[in-house]
Coordinates of C-alpha atoms in Angstrom, one line a residue:
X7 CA -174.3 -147.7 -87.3
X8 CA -172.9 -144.4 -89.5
X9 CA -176.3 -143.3 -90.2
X10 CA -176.7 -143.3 -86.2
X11 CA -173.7 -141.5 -85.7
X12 CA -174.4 -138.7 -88.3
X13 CA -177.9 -138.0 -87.3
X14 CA -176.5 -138.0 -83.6
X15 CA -174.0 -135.4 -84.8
X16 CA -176.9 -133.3 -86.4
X17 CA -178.8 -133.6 -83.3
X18 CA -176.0 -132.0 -81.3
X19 CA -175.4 -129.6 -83.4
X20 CA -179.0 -128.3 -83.9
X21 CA -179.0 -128.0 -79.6
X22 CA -176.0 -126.4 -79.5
X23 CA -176.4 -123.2 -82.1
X24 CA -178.8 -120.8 -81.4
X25 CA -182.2 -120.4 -82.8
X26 CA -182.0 -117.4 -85.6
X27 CA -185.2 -115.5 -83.6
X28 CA -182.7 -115.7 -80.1
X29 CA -180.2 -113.0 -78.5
X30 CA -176.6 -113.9 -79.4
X31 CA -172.9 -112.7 -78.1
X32 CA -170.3 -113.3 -79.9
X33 CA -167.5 -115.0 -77.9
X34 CA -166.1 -111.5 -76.1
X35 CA -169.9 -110.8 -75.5
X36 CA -170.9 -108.3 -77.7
X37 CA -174.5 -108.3 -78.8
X38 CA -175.0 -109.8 -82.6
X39 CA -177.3 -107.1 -84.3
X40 CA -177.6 -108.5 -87.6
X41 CA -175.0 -110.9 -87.6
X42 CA -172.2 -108.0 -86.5
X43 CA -171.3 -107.7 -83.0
X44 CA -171.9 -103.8 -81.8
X45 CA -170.4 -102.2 -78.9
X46 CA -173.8 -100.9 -77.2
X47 CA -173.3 -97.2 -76.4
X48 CA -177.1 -95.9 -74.1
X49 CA -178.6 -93.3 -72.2
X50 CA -180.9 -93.2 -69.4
X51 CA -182.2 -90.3 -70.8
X52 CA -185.6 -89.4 -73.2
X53 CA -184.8 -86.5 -75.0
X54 CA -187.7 -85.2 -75.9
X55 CA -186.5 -82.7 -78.3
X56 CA -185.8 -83.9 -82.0
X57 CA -182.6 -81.8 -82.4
X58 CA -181.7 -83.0 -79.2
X59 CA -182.5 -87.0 -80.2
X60 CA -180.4 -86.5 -83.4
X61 CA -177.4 -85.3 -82.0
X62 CA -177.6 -88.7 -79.7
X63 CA -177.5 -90.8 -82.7
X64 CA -174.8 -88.9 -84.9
X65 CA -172.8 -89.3 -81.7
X66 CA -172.4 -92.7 -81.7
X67 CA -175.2 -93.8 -79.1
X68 CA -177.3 -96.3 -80.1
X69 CA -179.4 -97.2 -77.3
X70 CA -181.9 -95.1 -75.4
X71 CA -184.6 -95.6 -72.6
X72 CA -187.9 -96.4 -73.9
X73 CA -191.9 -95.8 -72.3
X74 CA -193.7 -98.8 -72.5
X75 CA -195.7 -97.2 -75.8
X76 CA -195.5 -97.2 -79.6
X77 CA -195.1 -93.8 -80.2
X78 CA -192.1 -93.6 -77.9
X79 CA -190.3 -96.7 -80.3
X80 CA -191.4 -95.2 -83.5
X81 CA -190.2 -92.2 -83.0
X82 CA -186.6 -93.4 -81.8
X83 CA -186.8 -95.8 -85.2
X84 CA -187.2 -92.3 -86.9
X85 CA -183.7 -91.3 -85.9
X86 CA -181.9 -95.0 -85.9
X87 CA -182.0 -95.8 -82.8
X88 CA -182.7 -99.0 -80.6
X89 CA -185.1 -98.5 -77.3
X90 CA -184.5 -100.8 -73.9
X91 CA -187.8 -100.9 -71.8
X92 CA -187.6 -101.0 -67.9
X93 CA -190.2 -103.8 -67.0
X94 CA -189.7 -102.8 -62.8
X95 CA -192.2 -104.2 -60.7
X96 CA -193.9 -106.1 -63.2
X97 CA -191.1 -108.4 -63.4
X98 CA -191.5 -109.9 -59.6
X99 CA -193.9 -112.5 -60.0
X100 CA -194.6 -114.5 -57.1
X101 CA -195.8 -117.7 -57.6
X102 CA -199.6 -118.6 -59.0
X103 CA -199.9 -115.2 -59.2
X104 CA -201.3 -115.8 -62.2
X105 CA -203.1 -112.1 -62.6
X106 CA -199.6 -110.3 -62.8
X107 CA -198.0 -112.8 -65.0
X108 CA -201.1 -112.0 -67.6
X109 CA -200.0 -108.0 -66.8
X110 CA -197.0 -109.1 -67.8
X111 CA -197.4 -111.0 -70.6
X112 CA -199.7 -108.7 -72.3
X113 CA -197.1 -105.8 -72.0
X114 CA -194.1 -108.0 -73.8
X115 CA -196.6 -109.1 -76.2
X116 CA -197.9 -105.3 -77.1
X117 CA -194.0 -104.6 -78.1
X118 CA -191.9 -107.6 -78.8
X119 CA -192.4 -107.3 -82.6
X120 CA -191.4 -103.3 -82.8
X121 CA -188.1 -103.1 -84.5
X122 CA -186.4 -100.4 -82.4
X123 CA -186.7 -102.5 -79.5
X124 CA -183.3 -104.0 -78.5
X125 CA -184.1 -105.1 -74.5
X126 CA -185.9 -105.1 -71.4
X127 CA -184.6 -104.3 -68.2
X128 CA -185.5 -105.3 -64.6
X129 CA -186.1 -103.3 -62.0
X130 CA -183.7 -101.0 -61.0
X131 CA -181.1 -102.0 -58.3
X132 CA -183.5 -104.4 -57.3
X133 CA -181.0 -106.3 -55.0
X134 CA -179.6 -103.9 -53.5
X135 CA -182.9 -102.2 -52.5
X136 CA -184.2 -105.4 -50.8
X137 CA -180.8 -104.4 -48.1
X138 CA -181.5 -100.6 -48.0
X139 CA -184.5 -100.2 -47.1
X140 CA -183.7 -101.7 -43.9
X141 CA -180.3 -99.5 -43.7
X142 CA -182.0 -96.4 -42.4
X143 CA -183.4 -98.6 -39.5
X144 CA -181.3 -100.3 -39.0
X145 CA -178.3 -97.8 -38.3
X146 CA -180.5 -94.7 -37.6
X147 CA -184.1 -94.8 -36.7
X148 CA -183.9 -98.2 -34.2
X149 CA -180.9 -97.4 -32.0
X150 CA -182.5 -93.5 -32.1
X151 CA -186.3 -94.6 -30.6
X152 CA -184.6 -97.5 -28.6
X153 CA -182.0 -94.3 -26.8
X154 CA -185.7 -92.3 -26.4
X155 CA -187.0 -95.1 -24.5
X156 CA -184.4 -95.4 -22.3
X157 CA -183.8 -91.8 -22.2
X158 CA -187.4 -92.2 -20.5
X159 CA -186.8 -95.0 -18.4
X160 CA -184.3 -93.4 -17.1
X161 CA -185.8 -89.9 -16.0
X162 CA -188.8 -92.4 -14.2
X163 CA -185.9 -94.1 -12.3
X164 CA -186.0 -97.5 -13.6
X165 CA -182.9 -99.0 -12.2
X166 CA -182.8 -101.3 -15.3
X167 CA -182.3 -98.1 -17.3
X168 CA -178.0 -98.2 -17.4
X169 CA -178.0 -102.1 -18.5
X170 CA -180.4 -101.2 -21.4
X171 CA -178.1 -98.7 -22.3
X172 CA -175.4 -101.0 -21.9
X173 CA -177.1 -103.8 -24.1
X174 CA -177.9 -101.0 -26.9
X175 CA -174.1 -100.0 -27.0
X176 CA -173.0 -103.6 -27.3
X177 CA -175.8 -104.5 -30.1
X178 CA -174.5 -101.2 -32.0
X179 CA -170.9 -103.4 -31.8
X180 CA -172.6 -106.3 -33.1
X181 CA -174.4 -104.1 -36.2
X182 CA -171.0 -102.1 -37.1
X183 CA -169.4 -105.7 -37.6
X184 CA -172.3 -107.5 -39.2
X185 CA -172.8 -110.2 -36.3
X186 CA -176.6 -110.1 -37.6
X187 CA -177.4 -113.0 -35.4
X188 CA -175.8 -111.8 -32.0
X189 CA -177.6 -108.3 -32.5
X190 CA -181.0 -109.5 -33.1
X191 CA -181.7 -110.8 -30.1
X192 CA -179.9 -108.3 -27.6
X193 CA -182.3 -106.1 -30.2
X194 CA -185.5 -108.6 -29.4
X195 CA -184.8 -108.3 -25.4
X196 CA -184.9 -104.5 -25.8
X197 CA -187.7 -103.7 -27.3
X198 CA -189.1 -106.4 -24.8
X199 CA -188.1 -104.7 -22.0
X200 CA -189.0 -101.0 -23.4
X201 CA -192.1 -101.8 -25.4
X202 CA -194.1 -104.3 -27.0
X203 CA -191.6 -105.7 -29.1
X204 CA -189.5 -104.9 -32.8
X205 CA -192.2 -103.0 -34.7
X206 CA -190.3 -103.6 -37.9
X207 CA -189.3 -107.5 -37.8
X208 CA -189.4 -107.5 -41.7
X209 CA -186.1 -105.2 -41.3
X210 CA -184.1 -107.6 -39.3
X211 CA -180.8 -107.8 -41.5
X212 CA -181.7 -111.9 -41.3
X213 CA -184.9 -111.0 -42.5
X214 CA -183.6 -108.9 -45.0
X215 CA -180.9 -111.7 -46.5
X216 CA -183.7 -114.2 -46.9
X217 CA -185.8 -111.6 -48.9
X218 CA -183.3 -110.8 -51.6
X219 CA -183.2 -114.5 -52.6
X220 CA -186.6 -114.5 -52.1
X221 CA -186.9 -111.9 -54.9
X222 CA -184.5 -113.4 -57.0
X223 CA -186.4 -116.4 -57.2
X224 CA -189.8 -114.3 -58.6
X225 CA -187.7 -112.3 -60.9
X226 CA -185.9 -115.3 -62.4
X227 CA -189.5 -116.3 -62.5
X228 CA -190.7 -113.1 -64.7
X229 CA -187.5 -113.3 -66.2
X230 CA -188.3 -117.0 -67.7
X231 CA -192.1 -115.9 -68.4
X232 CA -190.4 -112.8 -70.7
X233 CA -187.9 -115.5 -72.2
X234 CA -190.2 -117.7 -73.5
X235 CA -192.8 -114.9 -74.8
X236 CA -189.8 -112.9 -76.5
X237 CA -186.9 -114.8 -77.3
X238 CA -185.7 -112.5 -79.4
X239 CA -184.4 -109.6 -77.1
X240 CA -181.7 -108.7 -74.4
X241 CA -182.4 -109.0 -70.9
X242 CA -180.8 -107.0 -69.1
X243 CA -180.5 -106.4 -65.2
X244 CA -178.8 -102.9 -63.4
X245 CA -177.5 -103.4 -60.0
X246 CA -175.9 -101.0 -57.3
X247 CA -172.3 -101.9 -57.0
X248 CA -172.7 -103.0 -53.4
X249 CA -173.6 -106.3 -53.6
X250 CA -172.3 -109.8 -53.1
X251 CA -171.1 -112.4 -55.8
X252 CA -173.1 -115.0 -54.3
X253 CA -176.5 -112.6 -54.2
X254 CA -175.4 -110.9 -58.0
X255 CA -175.6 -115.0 -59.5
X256 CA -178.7 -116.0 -57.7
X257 CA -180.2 -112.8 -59.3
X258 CA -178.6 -113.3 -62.6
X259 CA -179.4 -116.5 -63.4
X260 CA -182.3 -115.6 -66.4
X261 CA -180.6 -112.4 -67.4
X262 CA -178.3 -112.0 -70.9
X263 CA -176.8 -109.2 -69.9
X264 CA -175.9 -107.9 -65.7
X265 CA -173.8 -104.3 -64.9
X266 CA -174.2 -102.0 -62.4
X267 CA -173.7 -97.9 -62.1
X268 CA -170.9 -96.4 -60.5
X269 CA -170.0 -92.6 -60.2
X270 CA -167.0 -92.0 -58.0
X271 CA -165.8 -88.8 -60.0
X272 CA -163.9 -86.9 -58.6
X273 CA -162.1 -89.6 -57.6
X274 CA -160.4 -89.4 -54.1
X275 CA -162.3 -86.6 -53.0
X276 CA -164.3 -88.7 -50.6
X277 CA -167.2 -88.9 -52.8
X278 CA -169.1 -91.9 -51.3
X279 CA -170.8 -93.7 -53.8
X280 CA -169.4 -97.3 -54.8
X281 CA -167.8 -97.1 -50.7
X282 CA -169.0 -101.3 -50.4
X283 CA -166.4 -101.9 -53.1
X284 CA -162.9 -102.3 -52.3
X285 CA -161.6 -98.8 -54.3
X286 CA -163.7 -95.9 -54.5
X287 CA -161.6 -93.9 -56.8
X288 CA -161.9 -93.8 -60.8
X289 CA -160.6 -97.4 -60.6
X290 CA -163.6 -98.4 -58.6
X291 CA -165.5 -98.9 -61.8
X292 CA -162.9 -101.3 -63.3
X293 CA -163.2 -103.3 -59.9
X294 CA -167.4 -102.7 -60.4
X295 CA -166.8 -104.4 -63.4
X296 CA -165.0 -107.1 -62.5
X297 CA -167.5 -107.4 -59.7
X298 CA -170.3 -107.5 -62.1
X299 CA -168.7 -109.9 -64.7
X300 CA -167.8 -112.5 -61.7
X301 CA -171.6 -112.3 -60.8
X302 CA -173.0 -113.6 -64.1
X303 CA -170.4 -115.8 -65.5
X304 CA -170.5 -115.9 -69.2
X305 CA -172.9 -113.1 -69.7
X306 CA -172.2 -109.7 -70.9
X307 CA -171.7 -107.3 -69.0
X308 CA -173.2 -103.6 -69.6
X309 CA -171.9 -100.8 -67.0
X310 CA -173.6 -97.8 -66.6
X311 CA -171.3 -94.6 -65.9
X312 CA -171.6 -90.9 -64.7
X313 CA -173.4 -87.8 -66.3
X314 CA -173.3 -85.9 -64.1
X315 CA -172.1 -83.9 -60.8
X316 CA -173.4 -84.9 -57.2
X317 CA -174.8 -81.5 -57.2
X318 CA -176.5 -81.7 -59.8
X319 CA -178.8 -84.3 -57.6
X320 CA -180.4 -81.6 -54.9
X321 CA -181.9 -84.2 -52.9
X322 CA -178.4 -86.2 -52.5
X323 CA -176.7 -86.1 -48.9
X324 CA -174.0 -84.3 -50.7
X325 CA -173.1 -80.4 -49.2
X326 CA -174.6 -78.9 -53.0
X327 CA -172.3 -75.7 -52.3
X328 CA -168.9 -78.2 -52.3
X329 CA -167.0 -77.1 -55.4
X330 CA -164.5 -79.9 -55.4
X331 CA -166.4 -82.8 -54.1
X332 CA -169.7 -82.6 -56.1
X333 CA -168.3 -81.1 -59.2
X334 CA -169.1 -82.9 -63.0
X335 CA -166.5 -85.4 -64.0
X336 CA -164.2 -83.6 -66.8
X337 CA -163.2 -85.2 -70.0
X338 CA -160.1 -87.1 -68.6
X339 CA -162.1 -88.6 -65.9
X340 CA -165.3 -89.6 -68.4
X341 CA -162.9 -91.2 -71.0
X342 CA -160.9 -93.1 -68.4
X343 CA -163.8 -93.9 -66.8
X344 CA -165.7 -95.5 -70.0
X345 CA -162.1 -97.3 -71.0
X346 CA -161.6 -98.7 -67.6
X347 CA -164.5 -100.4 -67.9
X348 CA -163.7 -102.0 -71.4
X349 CA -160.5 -102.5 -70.0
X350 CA -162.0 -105.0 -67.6
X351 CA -164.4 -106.5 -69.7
X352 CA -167.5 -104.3 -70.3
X353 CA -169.6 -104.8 -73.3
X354 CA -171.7 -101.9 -73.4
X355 CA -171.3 -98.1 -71.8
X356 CA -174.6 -96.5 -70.6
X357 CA -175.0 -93.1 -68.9
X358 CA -177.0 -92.3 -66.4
X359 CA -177.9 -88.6 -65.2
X360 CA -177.3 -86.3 -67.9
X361 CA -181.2 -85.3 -68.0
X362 CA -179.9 -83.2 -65.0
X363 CA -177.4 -81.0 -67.0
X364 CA -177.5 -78.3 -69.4
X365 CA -177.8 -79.5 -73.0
X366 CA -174.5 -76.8 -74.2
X367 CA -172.6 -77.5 -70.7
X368 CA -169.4 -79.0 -71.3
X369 CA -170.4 -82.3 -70.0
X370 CA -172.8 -82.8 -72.1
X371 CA -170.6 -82.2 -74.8
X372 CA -167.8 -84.6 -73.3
X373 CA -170.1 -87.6 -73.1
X374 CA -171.2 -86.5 -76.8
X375 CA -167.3 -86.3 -78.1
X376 CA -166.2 -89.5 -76.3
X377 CA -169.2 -91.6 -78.1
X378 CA -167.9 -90.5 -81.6
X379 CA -164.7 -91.8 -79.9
X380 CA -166.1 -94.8 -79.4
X381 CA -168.2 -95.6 -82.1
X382 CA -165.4 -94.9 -84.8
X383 CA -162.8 -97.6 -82.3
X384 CA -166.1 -99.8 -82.6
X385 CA -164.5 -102.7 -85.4
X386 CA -161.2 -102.8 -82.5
X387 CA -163.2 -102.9 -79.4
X388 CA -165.7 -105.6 -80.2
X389 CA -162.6 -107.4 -82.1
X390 CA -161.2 -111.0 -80.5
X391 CA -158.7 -110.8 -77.8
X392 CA -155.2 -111.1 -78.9
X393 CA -152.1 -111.2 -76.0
X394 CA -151.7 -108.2 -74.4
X395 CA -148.0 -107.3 -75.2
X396 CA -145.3 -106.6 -72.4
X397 CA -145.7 -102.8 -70.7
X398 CA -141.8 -102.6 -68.6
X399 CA -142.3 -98.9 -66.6
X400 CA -140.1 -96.8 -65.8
X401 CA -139.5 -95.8 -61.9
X402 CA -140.8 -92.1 -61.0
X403 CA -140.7 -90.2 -57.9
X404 CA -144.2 -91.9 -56.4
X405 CA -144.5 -95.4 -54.4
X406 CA -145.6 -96.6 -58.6
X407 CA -143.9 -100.1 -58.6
X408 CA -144.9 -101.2 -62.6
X409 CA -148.2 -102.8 -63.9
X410 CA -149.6 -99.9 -65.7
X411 CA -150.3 -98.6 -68.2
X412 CA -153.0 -102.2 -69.1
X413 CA -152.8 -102.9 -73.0
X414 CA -155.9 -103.8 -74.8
X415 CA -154.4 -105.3 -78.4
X416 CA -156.6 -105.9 -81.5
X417 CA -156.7 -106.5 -85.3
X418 CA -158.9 -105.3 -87.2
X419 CA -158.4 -106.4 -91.1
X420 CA -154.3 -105.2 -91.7
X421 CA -154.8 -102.8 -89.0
X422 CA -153.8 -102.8 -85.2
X423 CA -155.2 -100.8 -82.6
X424 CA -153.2 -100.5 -79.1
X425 CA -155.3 -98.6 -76.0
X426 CA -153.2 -98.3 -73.0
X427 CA -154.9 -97.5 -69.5
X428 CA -153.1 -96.1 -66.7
X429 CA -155.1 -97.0 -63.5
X430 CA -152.2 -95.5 -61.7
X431 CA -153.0 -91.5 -60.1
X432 CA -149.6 -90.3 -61.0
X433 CA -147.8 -90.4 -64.7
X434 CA -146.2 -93.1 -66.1
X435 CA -143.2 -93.8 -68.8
X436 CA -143.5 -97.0 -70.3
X437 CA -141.8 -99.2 -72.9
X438 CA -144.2 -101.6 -74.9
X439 CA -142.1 -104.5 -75.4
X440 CA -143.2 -107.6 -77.7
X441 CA -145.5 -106.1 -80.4
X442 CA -146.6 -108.6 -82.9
X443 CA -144.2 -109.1 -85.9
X444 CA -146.2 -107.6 -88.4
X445 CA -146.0 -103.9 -86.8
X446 CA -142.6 -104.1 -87.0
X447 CA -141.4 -100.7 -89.0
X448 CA -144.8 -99.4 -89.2
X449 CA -146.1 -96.3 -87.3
X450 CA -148.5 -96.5 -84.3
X451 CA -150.1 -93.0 -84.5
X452 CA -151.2 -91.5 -81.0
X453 CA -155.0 -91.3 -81.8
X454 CA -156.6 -87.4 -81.5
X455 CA -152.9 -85.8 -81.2
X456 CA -150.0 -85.2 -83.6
X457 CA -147.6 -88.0 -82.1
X458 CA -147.1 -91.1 -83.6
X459 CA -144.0 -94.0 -83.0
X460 CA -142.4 -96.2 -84.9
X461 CA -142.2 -100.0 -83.7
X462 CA -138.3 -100.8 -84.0
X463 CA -137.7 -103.9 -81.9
X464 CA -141.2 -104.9 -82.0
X465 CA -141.2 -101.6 -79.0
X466 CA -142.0 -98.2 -78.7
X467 CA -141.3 -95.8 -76.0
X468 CA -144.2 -93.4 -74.4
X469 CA -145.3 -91.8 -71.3
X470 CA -148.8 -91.0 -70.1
X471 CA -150.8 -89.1 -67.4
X472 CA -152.0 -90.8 -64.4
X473 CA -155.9 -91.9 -64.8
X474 CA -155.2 -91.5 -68.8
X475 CA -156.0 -93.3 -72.4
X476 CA -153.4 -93.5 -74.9
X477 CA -155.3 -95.3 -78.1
X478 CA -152.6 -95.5 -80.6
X479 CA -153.7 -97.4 -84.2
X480 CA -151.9 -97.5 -87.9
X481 CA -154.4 -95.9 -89.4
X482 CA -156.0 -92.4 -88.3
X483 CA -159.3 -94.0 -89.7
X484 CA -160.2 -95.0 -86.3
X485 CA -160.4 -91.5 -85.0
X486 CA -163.6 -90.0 -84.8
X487 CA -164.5 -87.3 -87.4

């Protein structure tokens, strides 16, 4: 009967660990690279110049976008880097297809045993994409040729002509308020009436809804197929940040890793992107995040931030001659940005863009400064979670009623690190109350500036800008050099 029960133990535990040639997190849900978990710091970007591809790596960045060839790999090996490889298309694999799950097959195979590979990524914004490309129709092109029509109806005297326009008005009401089903057929009887019926039924929002789970089931499928030729890599899915919890798990389901991108800087200045989430300030990419971590439970989560200005993309809807509006996120608004994110549970920073600005513009240079900063905070930030100690603000002369600065608390050997986030737009002074016995006497030094405090109480006493980090530590060793 013991022998039973210890080889039922065994068994058990031999299910439960994870096979050495498989992906694993440690329990905050930081990527293991040899045993260590590593704060994963990427660009979108392929320098192509070597200078260029150095200065990546000695700035703390340790991931970068990969072509699907060797040469690409081995030269990104060269400089110490790790490559992720978008897989787009080839991923959707509808069933028996068995042609482009051999295309698929055959590319994992060709690179899986390359060392600099680290992951493979879906295709990009895949779910939200399956919903856009009926948006234009659906808000701009159908009511437009539907008003034509009875624009036309009209000038031939068709005394129908005013109810049509009538029924158009009230199925805009229904579209503005998402009462899919009660515009679709006041939409069918239209096009009835003025033609020969919807020429685009595929864009029918209902249409639309039962295609993104549609091709979330033939991902998940090229999702598995990937899995069980290449166990041994990150797969990792981008989303926009517009979509629902409910759609984000369906299309998470095979993934390790899920995120998004969001780039509302300058925050508040009606810059649009990120406007399905409830904030579309700076903060919006903490509630992206959250967002993102609800919609793959128990994965990590790798966000993927701003490097750039909305001018800098001449094809965006943006006015490009708008100083204020499309201008480059400064270094306040990157670092906040990047921290908010970590703040809320992120697990990896990505940028996307910078291959649209100068290689000396300050920018540039910001995203390159803050990965030093993040790289030499890498032991606290990948560190377990400790309580967050007790932040008691002080009253100011905004509507501010307490909650910020957010504490992030770790230990790292006989060191403490403390970052403090104000999500708040306006400054903030702030006792920390409720440090940990240890740091009492000892000096927290204000990280990158000449301040330091002494914890007498098991408190200190600070103040900080609005949308600001304060990374305070007892040894200066975690600043960047």
């Amino acid at each position: 009967m013991r022998v039973h029960f210890v080889l039922a133990i065994v068994a058990f535990l031999c299910v439960g660990a994870a096979a050495p040639d498989q992906v694993r997190f440690n329990k905050e849900g930081f990527l293991l690279i040899d045993g260590k978990p590593r704060l994963i710091l990427g660009l979108y970007e392929r320098p192509d110049d070597d200078a260029l591809l150095e200065q990546v790596a000695q700035s703390g960045f340790n991931l970068v976008c990969a072509n699907t060839d060797k040469a690409t790999l081995d030269r990104l090996q060269a400089f110490g880097l790790r490559a992720w490889i978008p897989l787009g298309g080839q991923l959707d694999l509808p069933k028996g297809d068995a042609e482009a799950k051999n295309r698929l097959i055959e590319t994992v195979d060709a690179l899986k045993d390359h060392p600099a590979l680290l992951c493979w990524e879906g295709p990009d914004e895949a779910l939200w994409m399956t919903y856009f490309a009926a948006y234009g129709w659906l808000m701009g092109e159908q009511p437009k040729q539907l008003m034509e029509r009875i624009g036309k109806a009209a000038a031939k005297g068709d005394p129908n002509a005013a109810k049509y326009g009538k029924m158009l008005e009230k199925a805009l009401d229904y579209t503005q308020r998402c009462m899919w089903k009660e515009a679709e057929p006041l939409y069918d009887d239209l096009w009835k009436a003025l033609g020969d019926g919807d020429p685009r039924p595929d864009l029918r929002p209902t249409a639309r809804l039962q295609a993104a789970q549609d091709l979330g089931d033939r991902l998940t499928r090229g999702w598995e197929c990937v899995r069980k030729h290449d166990p041994k890599h990150v797969l990792w899915q981008n989303h926009a940040p517009c979509n629902s919890v409910a759609d984000l798990r369906v299309h998470n389901r095979a993934v390790d890793a899920a995120g998004c991108d969001i780039y509302p800087a300058p925050g508040g200045m009606g810059v649009r992107h990120g406007q399905a989430l409830s904030d579309s300030d700076l903060t919006g990419v903490g509630v992206a995040t959250d967002v993102m971590r609800e919609g793959a439970p128990g994965k990590a989560c790798w966000m993927v931030l701003q490097g750039f200005g909305w001018t800098d993309l001449k094809d965006d809807p943006f006015n490009p001659t708008d100083p204020v509006r499309g201008r480059r996120p400064n270094l306040q608004e990157t670092r906040f940005m990047a921290y908010d994110a970590l703040l809320h549970g992120a697990n990896a920073i990505l940028y996307w863009g910078t291959s649209a600005i100068e290689k000396d513009s300050t920018l540039w240079n910001d995203v390159m400064k803050l990965g030093k900063e993040l790289r030499a905070l890498e032991l606290a930030i990948v560190a377990p979670k400790l309580k967050s100690p007790v932040v008691v603000a002080e009253p100011n002369y905004t509507t501010f009623n307490g909650g910020d600065p957010k504490l992030i608390l770790r230990q790292v050997g006989d060191d403490w690190v403390l970052i403090a986030v104000n999500e708040w737009r306006s400054g903030v002074a702030f006792d920390v109350k409720d440090l940990p016995k240890a740091l009492e006497g000892k000096t927290l030094y204000h990280l990158n500036s000449d301040e330091g405090h002494v914890v007498k109480n098991s408190s200190f006493h600070d103040g900080i800008r609005g949308h600001d980090v304060h990374v305070y530590a007892t040894s200066r060793r975690f600043e960047a050099k």
